[in-house]
Amino acid sequence: MSRRPGPPSIDGLYSLKIDNISYQTAPQDLRRLFEK
């Protein structure tokens, strides 16, 4: 039996919930809005 690795490290990641977003919104649009 092989052992599975644990879950990936999520240190340094953030969770963000966005409501009322258009279905036409592309990931690039969000990156542009939230880039540092």
Short mmCIF file of C-alpha atoms in Angstrom, two decimals:
data_model
loop_
_atom_site.label_atom_id
_atom_site.label_comp_id
_atom_site.label_asym_id
_atom_site.label_seq_id
_atom_site.Cartn_x
_atom_site.Cartn_y
_atom_site.Cartn_z
CA MET A 1 0.00 0.00 0.00
CA SER A 2 1.38 3.42 -0.91
CA ARG A 3 1.06 6.38 1.42
CA ARG A 4 -0.51 9.56 0.16
CA PRO A 5 1.17 12.87 0.85
CA GLY A 6 -0.63 15.27 3.17
CA PRO A 7 -2.59 18.28 1.97
CA PRO A 8 -0.65 21.10 0.29
CA SER A 9 0.71 23.92 2.43
CA ILE A 10 -1.64 26.89 2.56
CA ASP A 11 0.65 29.19 4.56
CA GLY A 12 0.51 32.69 3.14
CA LEU A 13 -2.76 32.15 1.24
CA TYR A 14 -5.89 34.21 1.78
CA SER A 15 -9.55 33.41 1.30
CA LEU A 16 -11.76 35.98 -0.42
CA LYS A 17 -15.50 35.86 -1.07
CA ILE A 18 -16.93 38.09 -3.80
CA ASP A 19 -20.71 38.47 -4.12
CA ASN A 20 -22.77 39.80 -7.03
CA ILE A 21 -20.17 39.06 -9.71
CA SER A 22 -21.10 38.83 -13.38
CA TYR A 23 -20.84 35.49 -15.18
CA GLN A 24 -18.74 37.25 -17.82
CA THR A 25 -16.05 38.17 -15.28
CA ALA A 26 -12.74 36.52 -16.18
CA PRO A 27 -9.94 35.59 -13.75
CA GLN A 28 -7.74 38.22 -15.44
CA ASP A 29 -10.28 40.92 -14.51
CA LEU A 30 -10.08 39.95 -10.84
CA ARG A 31 -6.29 39.75 -10.86
CA ARG A 32 -6.10 43.27 -12.28
CA LEU A 33 -8.44 44.58 -9.55
CA PHE A 34 -6.69 42.88 -6.63
CA GLU A 35 -3.01 42.94 -7.59
CA LYS A 36 -0.71 44.60 -5.09
#
